[in-house]
Short mmCIF file of C-alpha atoms in Angstrom, two decimals:
data_model
loop_
_atom_site.label_atom_id
_atom_site.label_comp_id
_atom_site.label_asym_id
_atom_site.label_seq_id
_atom_site.Cartn_x
_atom_site.Cartn_y
_atom_site.Cartn_z
CA MET A 23 -10.86 10.43 -13.42
CA SER A 24 -7.66 10.42 -11.35
CA ASP A 25 -7.56 8.95 -7.87
CA GLN A 26 -8.31 11.34 -5.05
CA PHE A 27 -7.60 11.47 -1.35
CA ILE A 28 -9.23 13.75 1.22
CA LYS A 29 -8.42 14.57 4.83
CA ALA A 30 -11.21 15.96 7.00
CA ILE A 31 -12.25 16.68 10.57
CA THR A 32 -15.72 16.43 12.02
CA LYS A 33 -17.39 19.70 12.94
CA ASN A 34 -17.54 18.62 16.60
CA LYS A 35 -13.73 18.07 16.51
CA TYR A 36 -14.12 14.52 17.85
CA PHE A 37 -12.72 12.66 14.82
CA ARG A 38 -10.15 13.03 12.08
CA ALA A 39 -11.09 11.17 8.91
CA TYR A 40 -9.46 10.16 5.65
CA ALA A 41 -11.02 8.69 2.52
CA LEU A 42 -9.75 7.86 -0.95
CA ASN A 43 -10.75 6.53 -4.31
CA GLY A 44 -7.88 4.32 -5.42
CA THR A 45 -9.52 2.66 -8.40
CA GLU A 46 -6.94 3.70 -10.98
CA PHE A 47 -3.80 2.78 -9.03
CA VAL A 48 -5.29 -0.58 -7.99
CA LYS A 49 -6.26 -1.28 -11.60
CA GLU A 50 -2.80 -0.35 -12.79
CA ALA A 51 -1.07 -2.48 -10.15
CA ALA A 52 -3.26 -5.46 -11.04
CA THR A 53 -2.41 -5.02 -14.73
CA ILE A 54 1.31 -4.64 -14.11
CA HIS A 55 1.55 -7.76 -11.97
CA GLU A 56 -1.06 -9.74 -13.96
CA THR A 57 -2.75 -10.69 -10.71
CA SER A 58 -5.52 -13.25 -10.39
CA ARG A 59 -8.95 -12.19 -9.12
CA LEU A 60 -8.06 -13.07 -5.53
CA ALA A 61 -4.57 -11.54 -5.68
CA SER A 62 -6.00 -8.30 -7.11
CA VAL A 63 -8.27 -7.93 -4.09
CA VAL A 64 -5.53 -8.73 -1.56
CA LEU A 65 -2.97 -6.44 -3.20
CA GLY A 66 -5.55 -3.69 -3.66
CA ARG A 67 -6.66 -3.80 -0.04
CA GLY A 68 -3.06 -3.70 1.13
CA MET A 69 -2.28 -0.70 -1.06
CA LEU A 70 -5.43 1.18 -0.02
CA ALA A 71 -4.83 0.59 3.70
CA THR A 72 -1.18 1.61 3.37
CA ALA A 73 -2.03 4.78 1.46
CA LEU A 74 -4.54 5.81 4.13
CA THR A 75 -2.15 5.00 6.97
CA ALA A 76 0.69 6.88 5.29
CA GLN A 77 -1.43 10.01 5.00
CA SER A 78 -2.37 9.78 8.68
CA VAL A 79 1.09 9.24 10.19
CA LEU A 80 3.68 10.58 7.71
CA LYS A 81 4.75 14.11 6.88
CA GLY A 82 7.30 15.86 4.68
CA GLU A 83 9.87 13.49 3.18
CA GLU A 84 8.89 10.52 5.35
CA ARG A 85 7.90 7.22 3.79
CA MET A 86 6.84 3.79 4.96
CA SER A 87 7.05 0.16 3.98
CA ILE A 88 4.55 -2.43 5.12
CA GLN A 89 4.74 -6.20 5.06
CA ILE A 90 1.87 -8.57 5.76
CA ASN A 91 2.97 -12.15 6.36
CA GLY A 92 0.13 -14.35 7.53
CA ARG A 93 1.73 -17.56 6.22
CA GLY A 94 -1.14 -17.99 3.79
CA PRO A 95 -0.88 -19.10 0.13
CA ILE A 96 -0.74 -15.50 -1.16
CA GLY A 97 2.70 -15.19 0.46
CA ASN A 98 3.89 -11.74 1.52
CA VAL A 99 2.03 -8.53 0.78
CA VAL A 100 4.59 -5.72 0.41
CA VAL A 101 3.63 -2.07 -0.08
CA GLU A 102 5.55 1.21 0.02
CA ALA A 103 4.04 4.70 0.33
CA ASP A 104 5.10 8.24 1.11
CA ALA A 105 3.49 11.38 2.51
CA LYS A 106 3.00 12.82 -0.99
CA GLY A 107 0.57 10.18 -2.24
CA SER A 108 2.88 7.79 -4.08
CA ILE A 109 2.16 4.10 -3.61
CA ARG A 110 3.44 0.79 -4.99
CA GLY A 111 3.16 -2.84 -3.98
CA TYR A 112 3.24 -6.52 -4.88
CA VAL A 113 2.32 -9.97 -3.56
CA THR A 114 4.66 -12.94 -3.83
CA ASN A 115 2.01 -15.22 -5.36
CA PRO A 116 0.11 -13.07 -7.89
CA LYS A 117 -1.41 -16.11 -9.63
CA ILE A 118 -3.13 -17.57 -6.55
CA GLU A 119 -6.19 -19.64 -7.43
CA PRO A 120 -9.63 -18.68 -6.08
CA ILE A 121 -10.42 -19.63 -2.48
CA LEU A 122 -14.09 -19.24 -1.59
CA ASP A 123 -15.82 -19.05 1.78
CA ASN A 124 -19.07 -20.79 2.69
CA ASP A 125 -21.07 -18.04 0.98
CA GLY A 126 -19.17 -18.42 -2.28
CA ARG A 127 -17.24 -15.17 -1.88
CA LEU A 128 -13.48 -14.71 -2.12
CA ASP A 129 -11.95 -15.81 1.17
CA ILE A 130 -9.37 -13.12 1.90
CA PRO A 131 -8.34 -14.42 5.37
CA ALA A 132 -7.71 -17.89 3.93
CA ALA A 133 -5.46 -16.38 1.25
CA VAL A 134 -3.57 -14.03 3.59
CA GLY A 135 -3.50 -16.31 6.63
CA THR A 136 -3.74 -15.23 10.25
CA ASN A 137 -0.69 -16.93 11.74
CA GLY A 138 1.63 -14.01 11.28
CA PHE A 139 2.11 -10.27 11.56
CA LEU A 140 1.73 -6.84 10.04
CA GLN A 141 5.00 -4.91 10.14
CA ILE A 142 5.33 -1.23 9.30
CA THR A 143 8.71 0.44 8.89
CA LYS A 144 8.80 4.24 8.80
CA PHE A 145 11.73 6.07 7.25
CA ALA A 146 12.59 9.69 7.95
CA PRO A 147 15.57 11.73 6.71
CA TYR A 148 18.59 11.75 9.04
CA SER A 149 17.13 9.27 11.53
CA ASP A 150 17.01 5.53 12.07
CA PRO A 151 13.98 3.62 10.75
CA TYR A 152 11.15 2.98 13.19
CA ILE A 153 9.71 -0.55 13.07
CA GLY A 154 6.29 -1.39 14.50
CA GLN A 155 4.64 -4.78 14.43
CA SER A 156 1.38 -6.39 15.47
CA GLN A 157 -0.23 -9.80 15.17
CA LEU A 158 -2.76 -10.32 12.42
CA VAL A 159 -6.26 -10.45 13.91
CA SER A 160 -8.36 -11.48 10.93
CA GLY A 161 -6.46 -11.45 7.64
CA GLU A 162 -9.08 -9.05 6.24
CA ILE A 163 -6.34 -6.35 6.07
CA GLY A 164 -8.56 -3.42 7.11
CA ASP A 165 -9.10 -5.00 10.53
CA ASP A 166 -5.39 -5.74 10.82
CA PHE A 167 -4.43 -2.12 10.13
CA THR A 168 -7.06 -1.01 12.68
CA TYR A 169 -5.44 -3.25 15.29
CA TYR A 170 -1.93 -2.09 14.38
CA LEU A 171 -2.81 1.59 14.77
CA ALA A 172 -4.37 0.93 18.16
CA GLN A 173 -1.52 -1.23 19.45
CA SER A 174 1.64 0.19 17.91
CA GLU A 175 0.70 3.82 17.27
CA GLN A 176 -1.70 4.17 20.23
CA ILE A 177 -4.30 5.74 17.92
CA PRO A 178 -7.91 4.49 18.27
CA SER A 179 -8.87 4.01 14.63
CA VAL A 180 -11.04 2.12 12.18
CA VAL A 181 -9.88 1.26 8.67
CA GLY A 182 -12.23 0.14 5.90
CA VAL A 183 -11.00 -0.88 2.44
CA SER A 184 -12.69 -2.54 -0.52
CA VAL A 185 -11.84 -3.75 -4.02
CA TYR A 186 -14.83 -4.69 -6.17
CA MET A 187 -14.12 -6.96 -9.14
CA ASN A 188 -15.89 -7.27 -12.48
CA ALA A 189 -17.03 -10.62 -13.83
CA ASP A 190 -14.01 -10.67 -16.18
CA ASP A 191 -11.60 -10.42 -13.20
CA THR A 192 -10.76 -6.77 -13.78
CA VAL A 193 -11.00 -4.14 -11.04
CA GLU A 194 -14.20 -2.08 -11.19
CA VAL A 195 -13.75 0.19 -8.14
CA ALA A 196 -11.45 0.43 -5.14
CA GLY A 197 -11.42 2.75 -2.16
CA GLY A 198 -11.40 3.10 1.57
CA PHE A 199 -11.56 5.24 4.67
CA LEU A 200 -9.74 5.71 7.96
CA VAL A 201 -11.30 7.35 11.02
CA GLN A 202 -9.30 8.29 14.12
CA ALA A 203 -10.63 9.46 17.47
CA LEU A 204 -9.21 12.76 18.68
CA PRO A 205 -8.42 13.39 22.39
CA ASP A 206 -11.73 15.19 23.03
CA ALA A 207 -13.90 12.40 21.63
CA THR A 208 -16.52 11.37 24.20
CA ASP A 209 -17.67 7.82 24.91
CA GLU A 210 -21.06 8.79 23.50
CA ALA A 211 -19.50 10.04 20.26
CA ILE A 212 -17.48 6.85 19.90
CA ASN A 213 -20.60 4.74 20.49
CA GLN A 214 -22.45 6.76 17.85
CA LEU A 215 -19.59 6.18 15.40
CA GLU A 216 -19.70 2.44 16.03
CA MET A 217 -23.46 2.42 15.38
CA ALA A 218 -23.07 4.48 12.21
CA LEU A 219 -20.42 2.13 10.86
CA LYS A 220 -22.65 -0.84 11.62
CA ASN A 221 -25.72 0.63 9.91
CA MET A 222 -24.23 2.33 6.85
CA PRO A 223 -24.29 0.64 3.40
CA SER A 224 -21.37 -1.64 2.60
CA LEU A 225 -18.30 0.14 1.34
CA SER A 226 -18.34 -1.92 -1.86
CA ASP A 227 -21.93 -0.88 -2.59
CA MET A 228 -21.11 2.78 -2.00
CA LEU A 229 -18.11 2.67 -4.32
CA VAL A 230 -20.08 0.89 -7.05
CA ASP A 231 -22.80 3.51 -6.67
CA GLY A 232 -20.24 6.25 -7.34
CA TYR A 233 -19.77 7.65 -3.83
CA THR A 234 -16.94 10.19 -3.73
CA PRO A 235 -14.48 10.15 -0.80
CA LEU A 236 -16.46 12.99 0.79
CA ALA A 237 -19.75 11.14 0.32
CA VAL A 238 -18.27 8.08 2.03
CA LEU A 239 -17.35 10.17 5.08
CA GLU A 240 -20.78 11.83 5.09
CA ALA A 241 -22.36 8.38 5.06
CA ILE A 242 -20.53 7.80 8.35
CA PHE A 243 -20.92 11.17 10.07
CA GLY A 244 -23.91 12.74 8.31
CA GLN A 245 -24.22 15.20 5.45
CA GLY A 246 -22.46 18.49 6.17
CA GLU A 247 -20.85 17.14 9.36
CA VAL A 248 -17.24 17.13 8.15
CA ASP A 249 -14.89 19.90 7.10
CA ILE A 250 -12.34 19.08 4.39
CA ILE A 251 -8.78 19.99 5.37
CA GLN A 252 -6.92 18.67 2.33
CA VAL A 253 -7.63 17.27 -1.13
CA ALA A 254 -4.77 15.58 -2.98
CA GLY A 255 -4.02 13.12 -5.74
CA VAL A 256 -2.69 9.62 -5.13
CA GLY A 257 -1.08 7.25 -7.60
CA LEU A 258 1.57 4.68 -8.35
CA ALA A 259 5.13 5.66 -7.58
CA ALA A 260 7.38 6.28 -10.56
CA GLU A 261 9.49 3.34 -11.67
CA PRO A 262 13.27 3.82 -11.38
CA THR A 263 14.86 4.50 -14.77
CA LYS A 264 17.54 2.36 -16.38
CA GLU A 265 20.00 5.09 -15.39
CA ALA A 266 18.99 4.64 -11.76
CA TYR A 267 19.60 0.89 -11.97
CA HIS A 268 22.93 1.67 -13.64
CA LYS A 269 23.94 3.63 -10.55
CA MET A 270 22.81 0.78 -8.30
CA LEU A 271 25.01 -1.68 -10.21
CA THR A 272 28.03 0.55 -9.63
CA THR A 273 27.74 -0.22 -5.91
CA LEU A 274 28.44 -3.94 -6.51
CA PRO A 275 31.87 -5.58 -6.31
CA VAL A 276 33.66 -5.83 -9.68
CA LYS A 277 33.73 -9.62 -9.53
CA GLU A 278 29.92 -9.78 -9.34
CA VAL A 279 29.48 -7.56 -12.39
CA GLN A 280 32.18 -9.50 -14.26
CA ALA A 281 30.30 -12.73 -13.47
CA MET A 282 27.21 -11.28 -15.16
CA ILE A 283 29.30 -10.88 -18.33
CA ASP A 284 31.07 -14.25 -18.15
CA GLU A 285 28.14 -16.40 -17.05
CA ASP A 286 25.04 -14.67 -18.44
CA ASP A 287 26.38 -12.52 -21.30
CA GLY A 288 24.65 -9.53 -19.74
CA ALA A 289 22.24 -8.75 -16.92
CA GLU A 290 18.49 -8.32 -16.67
CA VAL A 291 17.01 -6.22 -13.85
CA VAL A 292 13.36 -6.77 -13.03
CA GLY A 293 11.52 -4.27 -10.82
CA LYS A 294 9.60 -6.09 -8.09
CA PHE A 295 6.98 -3.37 -7.86
CA SER A 296 6.55 -2.66 -11.56
CA GLY A 297 7.52 -5.85 -13.34
CA LYS A 298 9.53 -3.75 -15.84
CA ARG A 299 12.66 -5.35 -17.25
CA TYR A 300 15.92 -3.61 -18.18
CA PHE A 301 18.75 -5.43 -19.96
CA PHE A 302 22.40 -4.44 -19.64
CA THR A 303 24.68 -5.63 -22.45
CA PRO A 304 28.23 -6.86 -21.81
CA ASP A 305 29.57 -3.51 -23.08
CA GLU A 306 27.30 -1.61 -20.67
CA LEU A 307 28.50 -3.81 -17.81
CA ARG A 308 32.12 -3.20 -18.77
CA GLU A 309 31.41 0.52 -18.58
CA ILE A 310 29.98 -0.03 -15.08
CA ILE A 311 33.13 -1.94 -14.08
CA SER A 312 35.23 1.01 -15.24
CA GLU A 313 33.11 3.36 -13.10
CA ILE A 314 33.49 1.07 -10.08
CA ASN A 315 37.28 1.01 -10.51
CA GLU A 316 37.37 4.80 -10.87
CA ASN A 317 35.28 5.24 -7.72
CA ASN A 318 37.52 2.86 -5.77
CA ALA A 319 40.61 4.70 -6.98
CA ASP A 320 39.24 7.91 -5.49
#
């Protein structure tokens, strides 16, 4: 079953809500980067939260890049997403060893760290990038996105994300939700939401039990209390082709490309987000040098 995202609004028009099942793209990202159990959860949570946030704040051809740097042993968490449901990401230490809390569970805050920031950069055609930043409040990622949306976007929100792992360190299920208060939301409605979030089953349990994105939202607001506005697919962004990397190399100075021939007898390009490797032979690099010279002559 492919990953699915839904956008909805409560029947009382007090809240806008988003939910997604991201099991397949989190599984695929974990496989691509050969992440450890702990890194799979951190990367998965970052990708889920980014996908939800992108759907709530982007439109058209806009896209965003997020970076979480809590100065923890996982290093940076980097994720990119667009308004059309494409997502990709990586962590700088995918082989991080397990860190457990006092209850014997994976300690996400200890891995991410809390002495740092969440930065979101939004890109739109024909305009300068917008950069927003907030301090990390817990390192749990969902809480940190909640705080960012409230502080930098001025949107009262709650973000919940979960990645549940199998005993063999593979991803079993992954998903999340984002709820935003609309201008007409009353204090009573917000209090009821807080109580519902407190009393509902854990997100991990719901995902393991097969809850759909709609069922997750109905667990929060009540059965039949939300109207679906949009249903869409989400998935990993396509990896640039070798031809695309070829074009990128033509933007380099000739001396740098020549050095690849003289010193390394070729060049290997490794995609940070995909881990895919492309090798350029000396003859291919000489062809690129010819293209650079032709472009400069123009």
